[in-house]
Amino acid sequence: MIRNARPADLDAIAALHTRARATYYQGHIPEEAYAGEAELARTREGWTVAVARDATEGGVLCAEEDGELTGVAAYRTQDGRTTLTQLHVDPAHWRRGTGGALHAACVEAWRRSGVRRVRLEVYEHNLRAQAFYAAQGWLPEAADTPAGSHRTLWLDVA
């Protein structure tokens, strides 16, 4: 089931985000940059802001299975540009369609809002995510330059 996030989800969202990030950051950046109590608190704070955002500014969607949070996605529209800011699936639930369902729900929300183009940044070493986004139709733009350790991808919403 895909649903809108609620404030009561924040602890579960932050924990899931932390587990997912560890899978692609491990071995590439120092552990304290993606794990530990301070980083978990910072992550929860960021999700608190996203969940509280007005629907005209974006959304946070949760995937839930048997009452357990299995994935989360967030997007934001600012200055007329929509960005998929986060899409994480709990590693224990990979390859079960959760990411695809979250992505499809985001695309549907964008269509309803009249959004025609969306951007995202994906970590250069996260090849799993890059393959997922390519399968969903996201493409790099020739004029874009990498943003540090991230690559920018674009999706035209039909």
Short mmCIF file of C-alpha atoms in Angstrom, two decimals, residues 29-146:
data_model
loop_
_atom_site.label_atom_id
_atom_site.label_comp_id
_atom_site.label_asym_id
_atom_site.label_seq_id
_atom_site.Cartn_x
_atom_site.Cartn_y
_atom_site.Cartn_z
CA ILE A 29 32.50 7.99 2.61
CA PRO A 30 33.25 7.98 6.35
CA GLU A 31 30.65 6.07 8.38
CA GLU A 32 29.86 9.06 10.61
CA ALA A 33 28.55 10.85 7.50
CA TYR A 34 25.69 8.36 7.12
CA ALA A 35 25.36 6.48 10.43
CA GLY A 36 25.27 7.10 14.16
CA GLU A 37 22.93 8.93 16.51
CA ALA A 38 23.80 12.45 15.35
CA GLU A 39 23.21 11.56 11.70
CA LEU A 40 19.96 9.75 12.57
CA ALA A 41 18.74 12.88 14.40
CA ARG A 42 19.69 15.09 11.44
CA THR A 43 17.92 12.72 9.06
CA ARG A 44 14.78 12.70 11.21
CA GLU A 45 14.82 16.50 11.32
CA GLY A 46 14.99 16.68 7.52
CA TRP A 47 12.09 14.26 7.15
CA THR A 48 10.10 16.24 9.74
CA VAL A 49 10.36 19.31 7.53
CA ALA A 50 9.40 17.31 4.41
CA VAL A 51 6.36 15.67 6.02
CA ALA A 52 5.12 19.04 7.34
CA ARG A 53 5.43 20.71 3.93
CA ASP A 54 2.26 22.01 2.27
CA ALA A 55 1.00 19.69 -0.49
CA THR A 56 1.55 22.43 -3.09
CA GLU A 57 5.26 22.35 -2.24
CA GLY A 58 5.75 18.60 -2.44
CA GLY A 59 4.91 15.32 -0.83
CA VAL A 60 6.18 12.33 1.11
CA LEU A 61 4.81 8.91 0.25
CA CYS A 62 5.26 5.73 2.26
CA ALA A 63 5.10 2.12 1.12
CA GLU A 64 3.64 -0.11 3.78
CA GLU A 65 3.28 -3.88 3.92
CA ASP A 66 1.46 -5.60 6.77
CA GLY A 67 1.79 -2.46 8.89
CA GLU A 68 5.56 -2.19 8.30
CA LEU A 69 7.12 0.78 6.50
CA THR A 70 9.06 -0.69 3.56
CA GLY A 71 9.86 2.38 1.49
CA VAL A 72 9.62 6.15 1.33
CA ALA A 73 9.79 8.79 -1.39
CA ALA A 74 9.82 12.58 -1.19
CA TYR A 75 9.59 15.28 -3.80
CA ARG A 76 9.56 19.04 -3.67
CA THR A 77 8.52 21.82 -6.02
CA GLN A 78 10.41 25.05 -5.53
CA ASP A 79 10.75 28.00 -7.90
CA GLY A 80 8.74 26.11 -10.51
CA ARG A 81 11.08 23.10 -10.55
CA THR A 82 10.14 19.70 -9.14
CA THR A 83 12.82 17.44 -7.69
CA LEU A 84 12.57 13.86 -6.50
CA THR A 85 14.62 14.41 -3.36
CA GLN A 86 14.50 10.93 -1.84
CA LEU A 87 13.44 7.42 -2.78
CA HIS A 88 14.51 4.66 -0.41
CA VAL A 89 13.45 1.06 -0.03
CA ASP A 90 14.38 -0.91 3.06
CA PRO A 91 17.14 -3.30 1.90
CA ALA A 92 15.19 -6.21 3.43
CA HIS A 93 12.46 -5.46 0.85
CA TRP A 94 14.52 -4.95 -2.30
CA ARG A 95 13.38 -6.59 -5.54
CA ARG A 96 9.73 -6.84 -4.46
CA GLY A 97 8.29 -3.94 -6.47
CA THR A 98 8.27 -1.41 -3.64
CA GLY A 99 10.48 1.11 -5.43
CA GLY A 100 8.46 0.80 -8.63
CA ALA A 101 5.19 1.32 -6.75
CA LEU A 102 6.56 4.40 -4.97
CA HIS A 103 7.89 5.79 -8.23
CA ALA A 104 4.56 5.21 -10.00
CA ALA A 105 2.73 6.99 -7.16
CA CYS A 106 5.09 9.97 -7.47
CA VAL A 107 4.56 10.13 -11.25
CA GLU A 108 0.79 10.05 -10.74
CA ALA A 109 0.99 12.88 -8.18
CA TRP A 110 3.11 14.92 -10.60
CA ARG A 111 0.62 14.35 -13.42
CA ARG A 112 -2.29 15.46 -11.22
CA SER A 113 -0.33 18.61 -10.32
CA GLY A 114 0.54 19.39 -13.93
CA VAL A 115 4.28 18.79 -13.46
CA ARG A 116 5.91 18.05 -16.81
CA ARG A 117 9.57 17.55 -15.89
CA VAL A 118 11.31 16.32 -12.76
CA ARG A 119 14.96 16.16 -11.76
CA LEU A 120 16.90 14.10 -9.26
CA GLU A 121 20.46 13.65 -8.11
CA VAL A 122 21.79 10.12 -7.60
CA TYR A 123 25.03 9.18 -5.86
CA GLU A 124 27.65 8.24 -8.46
CA HIS A 125 28.53 4.94 -6.73
CA ASN A 126 24.90 3.89 -6.29
CA LEU A 127 24.73 1.79 -9.43
CA ARG A 128 21.62 -0.05 -8.22
CA ALA A 129 19.70 3.22 -8.03
CA GLN A 130 21.03 4.41 -11.37
CA ALA A 131 19.81 1.20 -13.04
CA PHE A 132 16.42 1.55 -11.33
CA TYR A 133 16.00 5.15 -12.51
CA ALA A 134 17.10 4.29 -16.06
CA ALA A 135 14.45 1.54 -16.14
CA GLN A 136 11.86 4.15 -15.08
CA GLY A 137 12.83 6.46 -17.96
CA TRP A 138 15.16 8.92 -16.21
CA LEU A 139 17.93 10.27 -18.44
CA PRO A 140 20.96 12.50 -18.04
CA GLU A 141 20.97 15.72 -20.01
CA ALA A 142 24.03 16.32 -22.15
CA ALA A 143 24.41 19.89 -20.86
CA ASP A 144 24.40 18.81 -17.21
CA THR A 145 27.64 18.48 -15.34
CA PRO A 146 27.92 16.17 -12.33
#
